mmCIF file of C-alpha atoms in Angstrom:
data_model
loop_
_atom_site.group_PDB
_atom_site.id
_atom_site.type_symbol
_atom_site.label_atom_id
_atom_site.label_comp_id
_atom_site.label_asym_id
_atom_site.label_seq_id
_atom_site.Cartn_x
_atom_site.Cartn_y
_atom_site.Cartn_z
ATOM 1 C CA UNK A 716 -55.496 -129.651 -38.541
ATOM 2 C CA UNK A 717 -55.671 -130.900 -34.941
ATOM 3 C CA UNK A 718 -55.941 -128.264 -32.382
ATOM 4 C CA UNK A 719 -56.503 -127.698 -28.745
ATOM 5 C CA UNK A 720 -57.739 -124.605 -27.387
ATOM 6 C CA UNK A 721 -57.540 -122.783 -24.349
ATOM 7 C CA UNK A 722 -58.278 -119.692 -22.911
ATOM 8 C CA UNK A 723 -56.113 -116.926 -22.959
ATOM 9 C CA UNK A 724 -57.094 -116.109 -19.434
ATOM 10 C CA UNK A 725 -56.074 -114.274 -17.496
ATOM 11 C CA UNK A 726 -57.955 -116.264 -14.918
ATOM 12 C CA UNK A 727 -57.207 -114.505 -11.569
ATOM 13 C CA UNK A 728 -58.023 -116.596 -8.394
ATOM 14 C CA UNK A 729 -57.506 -115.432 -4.772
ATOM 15 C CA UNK A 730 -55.024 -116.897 -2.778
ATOM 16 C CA UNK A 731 -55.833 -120.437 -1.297
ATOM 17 C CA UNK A 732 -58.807 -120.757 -3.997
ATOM 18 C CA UNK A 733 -59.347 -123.687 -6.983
ATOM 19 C CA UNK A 734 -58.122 -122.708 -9.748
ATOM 20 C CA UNK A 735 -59.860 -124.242 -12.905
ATOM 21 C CA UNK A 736 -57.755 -124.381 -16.110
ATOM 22 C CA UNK A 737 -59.958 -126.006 -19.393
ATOM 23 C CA UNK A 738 -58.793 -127.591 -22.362
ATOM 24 C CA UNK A 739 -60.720 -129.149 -25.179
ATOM 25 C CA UNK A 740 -59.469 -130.950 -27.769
ATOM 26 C CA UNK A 741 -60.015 -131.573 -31.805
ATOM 27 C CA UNK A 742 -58.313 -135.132 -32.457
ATOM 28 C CA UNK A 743 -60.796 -137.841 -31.160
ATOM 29 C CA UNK A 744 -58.168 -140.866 -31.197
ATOM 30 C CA UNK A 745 -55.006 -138.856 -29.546
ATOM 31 C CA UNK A 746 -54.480 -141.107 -26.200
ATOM 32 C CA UNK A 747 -52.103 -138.992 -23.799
ATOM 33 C CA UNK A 748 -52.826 -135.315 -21.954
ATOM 34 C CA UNK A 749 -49.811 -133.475 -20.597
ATOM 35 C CA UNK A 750 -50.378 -129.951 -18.102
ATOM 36 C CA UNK A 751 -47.400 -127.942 -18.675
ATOM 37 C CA UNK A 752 -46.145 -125.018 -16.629
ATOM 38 C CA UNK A 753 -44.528 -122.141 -17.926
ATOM 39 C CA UNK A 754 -42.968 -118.948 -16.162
ATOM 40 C CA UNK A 755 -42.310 -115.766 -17.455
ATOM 41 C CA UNK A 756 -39.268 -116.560 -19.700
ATOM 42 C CA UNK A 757 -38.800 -119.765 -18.905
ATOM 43 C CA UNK A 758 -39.437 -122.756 -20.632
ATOM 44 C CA UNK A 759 -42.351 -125.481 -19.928
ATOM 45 C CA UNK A 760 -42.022 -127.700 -17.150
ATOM 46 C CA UNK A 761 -44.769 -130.849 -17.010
ATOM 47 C CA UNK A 762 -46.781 -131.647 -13.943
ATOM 48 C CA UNK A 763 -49.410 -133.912 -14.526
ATOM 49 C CA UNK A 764 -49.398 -136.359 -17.122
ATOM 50 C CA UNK A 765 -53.403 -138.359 -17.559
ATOM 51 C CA UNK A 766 -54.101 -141.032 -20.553
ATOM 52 C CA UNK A 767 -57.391 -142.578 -19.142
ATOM 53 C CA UNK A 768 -61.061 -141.049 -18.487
ATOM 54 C CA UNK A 769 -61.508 -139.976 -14.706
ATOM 55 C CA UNK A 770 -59.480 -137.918 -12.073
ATOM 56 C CA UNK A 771 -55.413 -138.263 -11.676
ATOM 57 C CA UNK A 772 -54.285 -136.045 -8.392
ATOM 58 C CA UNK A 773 -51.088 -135.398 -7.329
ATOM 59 C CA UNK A 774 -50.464 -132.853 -4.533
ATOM 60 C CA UNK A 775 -52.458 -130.092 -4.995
ATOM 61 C CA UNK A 776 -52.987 -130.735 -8.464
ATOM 62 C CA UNK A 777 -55.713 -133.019 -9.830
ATOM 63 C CA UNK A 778 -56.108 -133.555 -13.662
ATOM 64 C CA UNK A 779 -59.558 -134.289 -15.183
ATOM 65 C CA UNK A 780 -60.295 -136.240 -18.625
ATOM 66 C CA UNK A 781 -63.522 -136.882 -20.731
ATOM 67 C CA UNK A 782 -62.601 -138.468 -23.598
ATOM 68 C CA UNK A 783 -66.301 -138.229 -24.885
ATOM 69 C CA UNK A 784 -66.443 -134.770 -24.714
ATOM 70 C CA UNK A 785 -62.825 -134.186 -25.453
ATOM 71 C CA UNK A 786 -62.073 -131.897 -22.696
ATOM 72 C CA UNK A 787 -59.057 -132.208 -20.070
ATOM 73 C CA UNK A 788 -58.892 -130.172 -16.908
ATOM 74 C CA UNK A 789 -56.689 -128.908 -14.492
ATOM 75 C CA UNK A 790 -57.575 -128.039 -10.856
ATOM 76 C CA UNK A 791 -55.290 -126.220 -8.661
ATOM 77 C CA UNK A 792 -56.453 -126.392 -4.937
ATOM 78 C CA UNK A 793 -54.919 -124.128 -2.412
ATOM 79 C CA UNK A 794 -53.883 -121.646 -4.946
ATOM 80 C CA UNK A 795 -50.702 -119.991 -4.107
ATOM 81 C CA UNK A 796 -48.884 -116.803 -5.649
ATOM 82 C CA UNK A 797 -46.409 -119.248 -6.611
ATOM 83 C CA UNK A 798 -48.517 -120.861 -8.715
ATOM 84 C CA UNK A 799 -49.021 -117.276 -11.008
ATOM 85 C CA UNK A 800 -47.832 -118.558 -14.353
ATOM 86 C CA UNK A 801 -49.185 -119.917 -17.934
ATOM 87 C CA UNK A 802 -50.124 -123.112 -18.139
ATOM 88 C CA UNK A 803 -50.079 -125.158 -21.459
ATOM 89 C CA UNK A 804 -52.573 -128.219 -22.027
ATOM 90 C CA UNK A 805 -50.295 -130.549 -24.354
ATOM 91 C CA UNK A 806 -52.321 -133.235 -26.523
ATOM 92 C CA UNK A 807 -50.387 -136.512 -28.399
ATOM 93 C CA UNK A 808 -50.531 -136.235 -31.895
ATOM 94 C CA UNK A 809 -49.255 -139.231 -32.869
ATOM 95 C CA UNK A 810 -45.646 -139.803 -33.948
ATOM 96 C CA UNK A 811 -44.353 -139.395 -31.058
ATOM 97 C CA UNK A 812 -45.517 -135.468 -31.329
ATOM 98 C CA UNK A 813 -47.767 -133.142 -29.328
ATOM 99 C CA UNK A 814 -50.091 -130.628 -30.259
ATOM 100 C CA UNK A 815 -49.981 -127.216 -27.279
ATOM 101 C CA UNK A 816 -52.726 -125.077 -26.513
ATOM 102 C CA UNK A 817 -51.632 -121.431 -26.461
ATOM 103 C CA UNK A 818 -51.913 -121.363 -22.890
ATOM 104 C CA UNK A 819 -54.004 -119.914 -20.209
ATOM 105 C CA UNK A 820 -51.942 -117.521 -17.529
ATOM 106 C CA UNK A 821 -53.366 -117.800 -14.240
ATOM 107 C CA UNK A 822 -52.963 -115.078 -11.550
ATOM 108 C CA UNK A 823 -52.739 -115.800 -7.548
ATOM 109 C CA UNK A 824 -53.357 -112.128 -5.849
ATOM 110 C CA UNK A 825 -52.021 -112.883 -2.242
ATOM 111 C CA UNK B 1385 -34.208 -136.434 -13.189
ATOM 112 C CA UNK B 1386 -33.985 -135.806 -16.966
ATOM 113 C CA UNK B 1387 -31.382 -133.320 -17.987
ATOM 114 C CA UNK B 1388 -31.873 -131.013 -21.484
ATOM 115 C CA UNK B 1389 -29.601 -128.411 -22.302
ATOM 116 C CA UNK B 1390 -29.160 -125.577 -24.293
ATOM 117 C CA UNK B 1391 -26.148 -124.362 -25.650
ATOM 118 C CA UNK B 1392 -26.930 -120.909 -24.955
ATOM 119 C CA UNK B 1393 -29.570 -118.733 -23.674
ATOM 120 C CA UNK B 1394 -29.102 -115.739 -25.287
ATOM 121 C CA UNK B 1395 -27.685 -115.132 -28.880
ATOM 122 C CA UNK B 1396 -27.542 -112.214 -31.125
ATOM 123 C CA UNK B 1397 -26.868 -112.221 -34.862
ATOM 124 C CA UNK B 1398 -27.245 -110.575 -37.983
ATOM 125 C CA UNK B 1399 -29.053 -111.102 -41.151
ATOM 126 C CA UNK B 1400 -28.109 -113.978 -43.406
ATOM 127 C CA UNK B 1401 -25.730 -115.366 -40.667
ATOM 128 C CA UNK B 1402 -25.715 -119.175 -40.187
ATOM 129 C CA UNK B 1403 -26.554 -119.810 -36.948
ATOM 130 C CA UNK B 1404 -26.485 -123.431 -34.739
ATOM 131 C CA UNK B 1405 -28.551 -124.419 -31.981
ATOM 132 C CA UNK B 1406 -27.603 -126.991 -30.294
ATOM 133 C CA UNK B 1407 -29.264 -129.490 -27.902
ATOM 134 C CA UNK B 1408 -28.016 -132.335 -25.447
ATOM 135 C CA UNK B 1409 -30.015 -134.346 -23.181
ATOM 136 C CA UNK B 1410 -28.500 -136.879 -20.751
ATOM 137 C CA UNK B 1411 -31.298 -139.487 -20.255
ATOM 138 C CA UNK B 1412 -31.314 -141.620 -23.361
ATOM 139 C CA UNK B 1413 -34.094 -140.469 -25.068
ATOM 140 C CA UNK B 1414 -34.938 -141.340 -28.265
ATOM 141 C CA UNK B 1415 -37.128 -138.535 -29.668
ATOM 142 C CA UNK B 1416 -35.644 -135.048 -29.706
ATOM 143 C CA UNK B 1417 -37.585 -132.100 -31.115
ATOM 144 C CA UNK B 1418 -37.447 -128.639 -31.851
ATOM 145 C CA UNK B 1419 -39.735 -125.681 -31.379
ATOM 146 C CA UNK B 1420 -39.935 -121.655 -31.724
ATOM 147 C CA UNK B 1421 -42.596 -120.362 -29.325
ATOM 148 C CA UNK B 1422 -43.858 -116.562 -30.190
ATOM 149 C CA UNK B 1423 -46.382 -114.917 -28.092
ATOM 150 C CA UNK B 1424 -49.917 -115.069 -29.725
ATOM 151 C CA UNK B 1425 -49.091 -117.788 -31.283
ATOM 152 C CA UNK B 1426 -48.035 -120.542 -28.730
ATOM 153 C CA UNK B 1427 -45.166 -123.384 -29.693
ATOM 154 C CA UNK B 1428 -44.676 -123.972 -32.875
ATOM 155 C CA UNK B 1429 -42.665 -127.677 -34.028
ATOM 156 C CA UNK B 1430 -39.714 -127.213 -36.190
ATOM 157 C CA UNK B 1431 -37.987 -130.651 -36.729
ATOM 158 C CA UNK B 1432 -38.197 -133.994 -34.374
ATOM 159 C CA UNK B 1433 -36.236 -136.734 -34.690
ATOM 160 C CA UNK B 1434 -36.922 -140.558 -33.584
ATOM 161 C CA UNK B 1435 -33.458 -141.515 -33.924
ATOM 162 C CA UNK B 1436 -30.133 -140.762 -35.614
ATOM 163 C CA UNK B 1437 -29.776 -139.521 -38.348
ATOM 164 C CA UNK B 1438 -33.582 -139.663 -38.743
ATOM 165 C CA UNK B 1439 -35.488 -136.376 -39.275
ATOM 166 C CA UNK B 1440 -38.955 -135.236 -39.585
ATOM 167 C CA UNK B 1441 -40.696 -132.206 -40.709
ATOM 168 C CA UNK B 1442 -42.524 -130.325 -37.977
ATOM 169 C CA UNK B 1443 -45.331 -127.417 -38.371
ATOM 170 C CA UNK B 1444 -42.494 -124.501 -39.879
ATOM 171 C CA UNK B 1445 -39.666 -126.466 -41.340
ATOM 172 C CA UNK B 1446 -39.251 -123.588 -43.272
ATOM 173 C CA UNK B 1447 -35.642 -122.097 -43.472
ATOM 174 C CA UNK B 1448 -34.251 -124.427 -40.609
ATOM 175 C CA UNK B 1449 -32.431 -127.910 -40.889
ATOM 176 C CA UNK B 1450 -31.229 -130.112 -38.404
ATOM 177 C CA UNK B 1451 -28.542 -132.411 -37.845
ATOM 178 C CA UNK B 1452 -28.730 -135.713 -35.432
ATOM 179 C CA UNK B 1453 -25.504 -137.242 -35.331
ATOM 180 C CA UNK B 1454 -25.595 -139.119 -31.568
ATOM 181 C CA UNK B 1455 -28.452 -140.019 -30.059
ATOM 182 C CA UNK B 1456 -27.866 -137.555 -26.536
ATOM 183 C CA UNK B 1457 -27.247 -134.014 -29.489
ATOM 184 C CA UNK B 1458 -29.788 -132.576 -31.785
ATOM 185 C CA UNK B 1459 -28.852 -129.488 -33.974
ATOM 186 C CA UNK B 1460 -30.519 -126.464 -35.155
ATOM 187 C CA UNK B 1461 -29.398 -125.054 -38.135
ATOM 188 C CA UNK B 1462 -30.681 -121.420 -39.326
ATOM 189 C CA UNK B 1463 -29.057 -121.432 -42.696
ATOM 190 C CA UNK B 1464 -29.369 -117.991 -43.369
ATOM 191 C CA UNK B 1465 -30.738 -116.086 -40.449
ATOM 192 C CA UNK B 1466 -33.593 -113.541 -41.198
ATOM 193 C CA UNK B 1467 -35.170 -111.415 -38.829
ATOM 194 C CA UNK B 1468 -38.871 -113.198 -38.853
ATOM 195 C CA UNK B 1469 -36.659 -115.879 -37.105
ATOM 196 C CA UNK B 1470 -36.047 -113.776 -33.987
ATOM 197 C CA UNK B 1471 -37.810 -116.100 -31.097
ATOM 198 C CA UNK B 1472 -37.577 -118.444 -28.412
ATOM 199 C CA UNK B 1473 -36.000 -121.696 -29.498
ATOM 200 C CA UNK B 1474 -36.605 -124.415 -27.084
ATOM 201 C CA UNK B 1475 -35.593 -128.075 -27.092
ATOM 202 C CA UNK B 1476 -37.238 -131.396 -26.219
ATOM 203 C CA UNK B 1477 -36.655 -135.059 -25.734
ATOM 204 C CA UNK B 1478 -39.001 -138.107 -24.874
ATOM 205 C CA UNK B 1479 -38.379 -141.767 -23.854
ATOM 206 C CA UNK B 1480 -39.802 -143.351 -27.015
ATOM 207 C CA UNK B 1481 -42.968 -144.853 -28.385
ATOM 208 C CA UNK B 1482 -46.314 -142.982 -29.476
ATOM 209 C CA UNK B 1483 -47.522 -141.005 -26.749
ATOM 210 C CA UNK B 1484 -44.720 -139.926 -24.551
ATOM 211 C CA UNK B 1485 -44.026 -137.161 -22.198
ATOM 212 C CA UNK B 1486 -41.781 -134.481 -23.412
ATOM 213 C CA UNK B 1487 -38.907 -132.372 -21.457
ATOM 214 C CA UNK B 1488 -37.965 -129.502 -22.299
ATOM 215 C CA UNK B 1489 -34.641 -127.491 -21.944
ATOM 216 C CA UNK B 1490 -33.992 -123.940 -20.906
ATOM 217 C CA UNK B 1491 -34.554 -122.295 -24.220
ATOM 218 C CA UNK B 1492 -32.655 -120.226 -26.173
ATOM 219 C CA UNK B 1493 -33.885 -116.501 -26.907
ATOM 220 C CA UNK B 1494 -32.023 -115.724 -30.702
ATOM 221 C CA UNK B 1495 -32.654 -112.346 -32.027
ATOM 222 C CA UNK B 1496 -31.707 -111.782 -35.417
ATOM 223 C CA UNK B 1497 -30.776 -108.252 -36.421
#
């Protein structure tokens, strides 16, 4: 059974703090790493996308991956309320399929 | 920007009801999936598809079906609606290939009474 876990948070950050969001992950050949966003009733909405070892930033979002270790990581710089939300790590599984954390909601007090 | 919809975002029905979900995405996608997503116990896959008229088994294929007809629509099908099925339904599509990024729709929220 693959899996990827997450925690369930919350993980409350000040406003204009990092915001660190871990994921590890069970299946050692799956290739692509998605960060999802997901607001209070609505559904999941991908910001960072990462498929090789090392940093990817965009914005104020960087994405982290260690293949060796099997742990992906999402940093959120400049933390706004905004940003108060659960976020979903998203693993391939092969066939075209991806295997979701449960999500960790992260809280921005202003 | 990639476009998935939903045909509805809120449905109500009753016990042993057949119920459709549909999906459409505008952006010529070739995988389309399905998934429930309950709290506790994250997103669950239903059905995908790779192409039409091609189907595959998700993680609960249990009491659903779908139906891929065109490429852009992917179907839902609750045969006979029981309450355990009351949950978020949302849709997906990808480009193609192995490892792609998925887009979801707007979800629908189906309670079954």
């Amino acid at each position: 059974q693959k899996e990827v876990e997450q925690n369930s948070g919350p993980l409350s950050v000040p406003e204009g703090a990092i915001a660190s969001l871990n994921c590890t992950y069970s299946d050692r050949v799956s290739q692509s790493f998605f960060w999802y966003r997901q607001y209070s009733g609505k559904s999941p909405e991908l910001i960072m996308s990462i498929y090789s070892n090392g940093d990817k930033e965009d914005g104020r979002f960087t994405a982290q991956l260690n293949k060796a270790s099997q742990y992906v990581s999402l940093l959120i710089r400049d933390s706004q309320p905004s940003d108060s939300a659960t976020y979903l790590c998203a693993v391939s599984s092969g066939y075209s399929t991806l295997t979701f954390g449960k999500g960790t909601m992260l809280l921005v007090s202003p | 920007d990639v476009k998935v919809t939903q045909s509805s975002r809120y449905l109500v029905k009753r016990t042993g009801e057949k119920v459709f979900l549909e999906c459409v995405q505008d952006m010529d996608h070739e995988n389309m999936f399905w998934y429930r997503q309950d709290p506790g116990l994250g997103l669950r896959l239903i059905y995908f598809s790779y192409d039409v008229k091609m189907k595959e088994k998700g993680d609960i294929p249990e009491g659903y079906s779908v139906s891929r007809e065109k490429k852009e629509r992917f179907s839902l099908i609750l045969e006979s609606a029981s309450t355990n099925q009351t949950s978020m339904y949302l849709c997906a599509s990808s480009l193609g290939g192995a490892d792609g990024e998925q887009f979801f729709g707007p979800g629908t929220r189906l309670t079954v009474l």
